[in-house]
Amino acid sequence: MDDKHKVALPTNDVTETDESAESSWVCPEFKVSGVFSSHMVLQREKPIKIWGFSTHVGTKVAGHFMGETATATVGEDNRFELRFSARPECADPQIMIISDEFEHVVTFEDILIGDIWIIGGQSNAELHLQPCMALTPSVEFDENDNFRLFFQHGWSGMALGKENNAKQRDIINPDWVWQRPDKENSLNFSAIGWYFAKEVTKHIGTPIGLVMMAAGGVCLRELMPVELANSLGYTKGANTRIGGAYDTLINPIIPLSFKAQIFFQGESEGCWFSCANKYDTDLEAYFADERARFGQHFPIYNVQLSEYGENCKKFFPALDIVRVKQFDALRLIEDMTLTVDMDLGIVEGYDWAHSPRKLELAERLARLALAKEYGVGKLVDAVSPRPISAKLSGDKSEIVIDFTDLGTGLIAKGQDPKCSVGLPVGGFSVGSYNGANDTRKPAEATITSRGQVTVIVPEGADTSFVNYCFDINVEPELYNGNNLPCPAFSIKVSK
């Protein structure tokens, strides 16, 4: 496995924020932002914003696209922004021409109009397709597939972030451009994103654009703007300074219009109990800020963290807390879903922190997105079961948990879905845990009806919370009739 596919873990060598640093960016005489190029996808049904930079303050810039002309003036900040009308989807390649008063002309060809999906998070979001291919040898590459790729390499951004404290105004690498999904381009792209687009475009005619803004090892505080991280009490980063990944990978693409974001992040917060315990509220702040900066209330397709084997307690001792906080965040963040990855973890012979089973995860995400965003299939058939209440019995010997999103009903892993009622199911515990005080006790549980699990209260147990897979190495055993696993959770028990 080459270096770019190896595990990226937070270090203890944190870097202070240097408020005195200045941007190394030098305004070009005339340039359209690097997030636009030939082969790009533009977001349908939203005004199309095309921006760039010029040293000629006060001069005019004109753009021509699909029979429409848009004009803009270069501002004092050396920036111009052209706005074209919103357009319906279009899979027929289009041309855009942008020029200024000094005979600078930029021509973009092979432009599609469809839905852009952002791939955000850390290394499991960024993990390239190449190391996953041994598990999916039948996958075929076709540069004419109805999706396009915009690549940003996370480590490039983080390395620059260590040297430069400023928000970068443009894409930091001029070689990062939109590409067709031929084999070479695809193998170096996010595996989750590529598999997702491949599956979605089997079922719809809408062109899909994928934009990577993930970086291996990053904490939320490094994906946040510095000012937001500071407001949450953070002054130091791990792999880079706070705000480093935001400044180099996210700020340059604002205010790009897009459809939704797939997000796989949180392993890094699993290194520290202090971060893990507030992951839900930090995540809420992160997405509220991001939605505000992009000026759009986009759907979020979050992934509940994978299984990392015996190395987990060494590197991510608080990972189980992060998982349940991801579940808790569903109550805090509007229009966010949670796709479970716990059962798609370690594969022998592969990097322990980066499971190559990204096709199965992407298929779950695609199934959910197709139902939720495109009306292909039923949403009730694409979601995992989740608990809605837990109640302690009158004699305090049992806790009954009611679930929703059942499909044909709750099932125990590997059992006949028609006869799971009455069968035991593992992974449950009773008690609470915050990294300092642990009252959890393993508990026996049984599926007692189509939508209920009854947990036996261990002797002397703290019955304030009932938990499922609230342990780093517990294997998920509870599924629904759609063959989707229940997420890890810790919920209050009503008396």
XYZ file of N, CA, C and O in Angstrom, residues 34-135:
408
model
N -10.290 28.226 -9.647
C -9.891 26.877 -10.020
C -10.946 25.815 -9.808
O -10.775 24.684 -10.260
N -12.044 26.136 -9.114
C -13.106 25.142 -8.932
C -13.938 24.975 -10.203
O -14.775 24.074 -10.276
N -13.674 25.814 -11.205
C -14.366 25.704 -12.493
C -13.361 25.328 -13.570
O -12.252 25.847 -13.623
N -13.783 24.403 -14.442
C -12.928 24.000 -15.558
C -13.782 23.264 -16.579
O -14.975 23.010 -16.347
N -13.185 22.916 -17.688
C -13.866 22.027 -18.627
C -14.210 20.724 -17.911
O -13.553 20.341 -16.938
N -15.257 20.044 -18.390
C -15.757 18.776 -17.842
C -16.506 18.943 -16.516
O -16.865 17.941 -15.888
N -16.760 20.183 -16.087
C -17.407 20.369 -14.783
C -18.902 20.097 -14.848
O -19.531 20.082 -15.903
N -19.457 19.873 -13.669
C -20.902 19.819 -13.467
C -21.298 21.072 -12.703
O -20.639 21.442 -11.720
N -22.355 21.744 -13.153
C -22.917 22.887 -12.447
C -24.231 22.470 -11.811
O -24.982 21.675 -12.387
N -24.507 23.005 -10.620
C -25.700 22.607 -9.889
C -26.963 23.092 -10.587
O -27.114 24.265 -10.874
N -27.866 22.166 -10.841
C -29.129 22.490 -11.494
C -30.057 23.246 -10.534
O -29.939 23.163 -9.316
N -30.998 23.968 -11.118
C -32.108 24.593 -10.416
C -31.676 25.575 -9.331
O -32.435 25.890 -8.424
N -30.432 26.064 -9.429
C -29.962 27.146 -8.567
C -29.206 28.138 -9.438
O -28.583 27.741 -10.436
N -29.259 29.436 -9.082
C -28.473 30.393 -9.855
C -27.018 29.945 -9.962
O -26.441 29.460 -8.983
N -26.444 30.087 -11.136
C -25.079 29.637 -11.384
C -24.119 30.791 -11.136
O -24.173 31.826 -11.821
N -23.244 30.632 -10.140
C -22.263 31.655 -9.789
C -20.883 31.209 -10.259
O -20.418 30.135 -9.901
N -20.260 32.058 -11.062
C -18.906 31.797 -11.548
C -18.048 32.976 -11.119
O -18.314 34.113 -11.516
N -17.038 32.731 -10.318
C -16.234 33.844 -9.832
C -14.767 33.675 -10.215
O -14.326 32.607 -10.634
N -14.032 34.768 -10.068
C -12.623 34.760 -10.401
C -11.943 36.002 -9.878
O -12.500 36.754 -9.069
N -10.747 36.248 -10.402
C -9.899 37.295 -9.829
C -9.215 38.085 -10.942
O -8.904 37.559 -12.012
N -8.971 39.368 -10.670
C -8.313 40.232 -11.654
C -7.624 41.376 -10.931
O -8.114 41.870 -9.904
N -6.514 41.807 -11.462
C -5.816 42.974 -10.912
C -6.423 44.272 -11.414
O -6.086 45.345 -10.910
N -7.318 44.174 -12.388
C -7.885 45.378 -13.023
C -9.180 45.781 -12.321
O -10.290 45.524 -12.804
N -9.035 46.405 -11.161
C -10.196 46.814 -10.367
C -11.070 47.781 -11.159
O -10.570 48.712 -11.811
N -12.385 47.551 -11.127
C -13.331 48.443 -11.781
C -13.640 48.099 -13.224
O -14.543 48.708 -13.825
N -12.919 47.119 -13.786
C -13.182 46.749 -15.180
C -14.283 45.701 -15.267
O -14.651 45.074 -14.286
N -14.805 45.525 -16.488
C -15.917 44.619 -16.721
C -15.430 43.228 -17.141
O -14.436 43.090 -17.861
N -16.179 42.218 -16.693
C -15.972 40.837 -17.111
C -17.302 40.329 -17.647
O -18.366 40.621 -17.084
N -17.257 39.607 -18.752
C -18.480 39.086 -19.368
C -18.399 37.578 -19.507
O -17.326 37.008 -19.742
N -19.559 36.934 -19.334
C -19.633 35.491 -19.508
C -20.779 35.128 -20.427
O -21.831 35.789 -20.415
N -20.596 34.093 -21.240
C -21.628 33.640 -22.175
C -21.852 32.150 -21.956
O -20.909 31.351 -22.016
N -23.117 31.793 -21.682
C -23.430 30.396 -21.374
C -24.864 30.086 -21.764
O -25.801 30.760 -21.322
N -25.041 29.093 -22.611
C -26.363 28.604 -23.034
C -27.270 29.758 -23.495
O -28.435 29.847 -23.120
N -26.697 30.647 -24.294
C -27.470 31.742 -24.877
C -27.653 32.929 -23.964
O -28.309 33.907 -24.345
N -27.081 32.910 -22.777
C -27.230 34.005 -21.817
C -25.886 34.706 -21.616
O -24.833 34.068 -21.573
N -25.938 36.038 -21.500
C -24.747 36.826 -21.208
C -24.873 37.419 -19.813
O -25.900 37.999 -19.455
N -23.835 37.261 -19.019
C -23.792 37.840 -17.674
C -22.558 38.737 -17.578
O -21.520 38.443 -18.177
N -22.665 39.822 -16.835
C -21.542 40.741 -16.664
C -21.297 41.011 -15.185
O -22.193 40.874 -14.353
N -20.057 41.394 -14.889
C -19.688 41.712 -13.511
C -18.558 42.733 -13.542
O -17.867 42.896 -14.557
N -18.368 43.406 -12.426
C -17.289 44.375 -12.278
C -16.289 43.852 -11.253
O -16.679 43.319 -10.204
N -15.009 44.003 -11.548
C -13.960 43.586 -10.615
C -13.965 44.527 -9.418
O -13.835 45.743 -9.559
N -14.144 43.975 -8.221
C -14.235 44.785 -7.021
C -12.886 45.164 -6.445
O -11.830 44.738 -6.922
N -12.923 45.962 -5.378
C -11.696 46.386 -4.711
C -10.925 45.206 -4.135
O -9.720 45.309 -3.895
N -11.635 44.093 -3.901
C -10.975 42.892 -3.389
C -10.411 42.026 -4.506
O -10.034 40.875 -4.271
N -10.387 42.575 -5.741
C -9.855 41.875 -6.920
C -10.703 40.686 -7.339
O -10.241 39.822 -8.086
N -11.961 40.663 -6.916
C -12.826 39.530 -7.215
C -13.989 39.972 -8.094
O -14.503 41.080 -7.950
N -14.388 39.099 -9.005
C -15.616 39.311 -9.781
C -16.483 38.065 -9.663
O -15.985 36.967 -9.409
N -17.791 38.260 -9.842
C -18.708 37.127 -9.788
C -19.795 37.286 -10.836
O -20.565 38.242 -10.801
N -19.832 36.337 -11.753
C -20.866 36.295 -12.785
C -22.026 35.445 -12.297
O -21.813 34.418 -11.647
N -23.241 35.857 -12.608
C -24.413 35.083 -12.200
C -25.275 34.782 -13.421
O -25.757 35.690 -14.093
N -25.445 33.490 -13.670
C -26.323 33.031 -14.739
C -27.606 32.482 -14.123
O -27.639 32.074 -12.960
N -28.639 32.439 -14.925
C -29.933 31.946 -14.442
C -29.848 30.470 -14.067
O -29.027 29.714 -14.598
N -30.720 30.080 -13.142
C -30.842 28.670 -12.798
C -31.284 27.874 -14.022
O -32.081 28.354 -14.839
N -30.789 26.673 -14.139
C -31.087 25.829 -15.304
C -31.559 24.452 -14.861
O -31.125 23.946 -13.812
N -32.397 23.807 -15.644
C -32.733 22.409 -15.360
C -31.555 21.519 -15.732
O -30.587 21.957 -16.371
N -31.625 20.258 -15.332
C -30.535 19.343 -15.649
C -30.328 19.242 -17.151
O -31.258 19.359 -17.947
N -29.093 19.024 -17.534
C -28.745 18.914 -18.958
C -27.538 17.997 -19.087
O -26.458 18.301 -18.563
N -27.725 16.876 -19.763
C -26.640 15.920 -19.963
C -25.942 16.128 -21.301
O -25.004 15.385 -21.631
N -26.392 17.121 -22.070
C -25.727 17.459 -23.328
C -24.606 18.454 -23.045
O -24.847 19.509 -22.447
N -23.374 18.173 -23.442
C -22.240 19.043 -23.125
C -22.440 20.471 -23.629
O -22.886 20.689 -24.764
N -22.115 21.434 -22.772
C -22.259 22.846 -23.076
C -20.899 23.548 -23.017
O -19.918 22.995 -22.514
N -20.857 24.792 -23.534
C -19.626 25.601 -23.558
C -19.876 26.907 -22.820
O -20.956 27.509 -22.934
N -18.903 27.362 -22.061
C -18.947 28.663 -21.389
C -17.708 29.455 -21.780
O -16.594 28.918 -21.785
N -17.902 30.728 -22.110
C -16.784 31.604 -22.470
C -16.801 32.815 -21.540
O -17.832 33.476 -21.382
N -15.663 33.122 -20.944
C -15.529 34.257 -20.028
C -14.365 35.122 -20.505
O -13.281 34.605 -20.819
N -14.589 36.432 -20.555
C -13.557 37.340 -21.064
C -13.612 38.673 -20.325
O -14.605 38.995 -19.660
N -12.514 39.440 -20.452
C -12.486 40.781 -19.858
C -12.151 41.819 -20.909
O -12.055 41.504 -22.114
N -11.939 43.055 -20.492
C -11.681 44.159 -21.426
C -10.269 44.131 -21.993
O -9.947 44.918 -22.891
N -9.431 43.240 -21.490
C -8.032 43.209 -21.906
C -7.724 41.976 -22.759
O -6.581 41.523 -22.825
N -8.763 41.433 -23.366
C -8.662 40.315 -24.300
C -8.215 39.009 -23.639
O -7.704 38.113 -24.318
N -8.402 38.903 -22.333
C -8.246 37.597 -21.693
C -9.511 36.796 -21.967
O -10.616 37.291 -21.749
N -9.352 35.584 -22.444
C -10.503 34.734 -22.769
C -10.288 33.347 -22.174
O -9.235 32.735 -22.358
N -11.298 32.862 -21.438
C -11.264 31.517 -20.870
C -12.455 30.751 -21.427
O -13.594 31.229 -21.362
N -12.209 29.575 -21.970
C -13.268 28.750 -22.539
C -13.333 27.417 -21.808
O -12.323 26.713 -21.683
N -14.511 27.099 -21.305
C -14.746 25.810 -20.664
C -15.662 24.983 -21.567
O -16.703 25.476 -22.007
N -15.289 23.739 -21.786
C -16.062 22.858 -22.654
C -16.578 21.644 -21.880
O -16.143 21.378 -20.761
N -17.518 20.938 -22.509
C -18.005 19.674 -21.946
C -18.607 19.876 -20.561
O -18.337 19.140 -19.626
N -19.459 20.902 -20.419
C -20.097 21.229 -19.139
C -21.457 20.544 -19.063
O -22.252 20.599 -20.012
N -21.738 19.895 -17.924
C -23.037 19.292 -17.674
C -23.740 20.044 -16.545
O -23.094 20.691 -15.718
N -25.057 19.949 -16.500
C -25.830 20.550 -15.419
C -26.572 19.427 -14.699
O -27.320 18.666 -15.321
N -26.321 19.304 -13.414
C -26.926 18.211 -12.645
C -26.821 18.481 -11.160
O -27.077 19.599 -10.712
N -26.420 17.485 -10.391
C -26.312 17.608 -8.944
C -24.871 17.386 -8.500
O -24.254 16.367 -8.848
N -24.357 18.323 -7.721
C -23.018 18.200 -7.145
C -23.138 17.655 -5.728
O -23.926 18.153 -4.920
N -22.360 16.626 -5.434
C -22.282 16.049 -4.102
C -20.881 16.288 -3.548
O -19.887 15.984 -4.201
N -20.818 16.874 -2.337
C -19.549 17.101 -1.658
C -19.175 15.855 -0.864
O -20.026 15.245 -0.197
N -17.899 15.472 -0.897
C -17.387 14.376 -0.092
C -16.503 14.997 0.985
O -15.401 15.473 0.705
N -17.003 15.035 2.230
C -16.295 15.705 3.311
C -15.900 14.745 4.417
O -16.428 13.637 4.535
N -14.956 15.198 5.263
C -14.560 14.403 6.405
C -13.070 14.151 6.460
O -12.264 14.997 6.056
N -12.680 12.959 6.946
C -11.267 12.638 7.054
C -10.919 11.444 6.172
O -11.515 11.281 5.105
N -9.960 10.617 6.575
C -9.325 9.718 5.606
C -10.236 8.639 5.044
O -10.015 8.172 3.925
N -11.264 8.203 5.785
C -12.154 7.210 5.204
C -13.063 7.806 4.144
O -13.573 7.084 3.283
N -13.259 9.116 4.191
C -13.960 9.797 3.101
C -13.028 9.987 1.911
O -13.431 9.875 0.755
N -11.769 10.261 2.217
C -10.786 10.536 1.171
C -10.213 9.265 0.546
O -9.711 9.304 -0.587
N -10.256 8.142 1.263
C -9.621 6.907 0.790
C -9.899 6.649 -0.676
O -11.041 6.596 -1.111
N -8.846 6.462 -1.447
C -8.972 6.321 -2.890
C -9.547 4.962 -3.292
O -9.513 4.000 -2.526
N -10.006 4.913 -4.511
C -10.618 3.703 -5.048
C -9.597 2.576 -5.219
O -9.933 1.391 -5.067
N -8.352 2.926 -5.509
C -7.329 1.929 -5.841
C -7.254 0.777 -4.842
O -7.341 -0.399 -5.233
N -7.086 1.033 -3.531
C -6.945 -0.093 -2.601
C -8.227 -0.878 -2.360
O -8.194 -1.924 -1.707
N -9.351 -0.408 -2.876
C -10.628 -1.111 -2.702
C -10.940 -2.043 -3.869
O -11.857 -2.864 -3.782
N -10.198 -1.909 -4.938
C -10.559 -2.600 -6.175
C -10.432 -4.117 -6.094
O -11.127 -4.841 -6.809
N -9.553 -4.619 -5.225
C -9.401 -6.078 -5.133
C -10.696 -6.739 -4.676
O -10.944 -7.912 -4.990
N -11.534 -5.994 -3.933
C -12.812 -6.535 -3.475
C -13.918 -6.356 -4.507
O -14.990 -6.949 -4.373
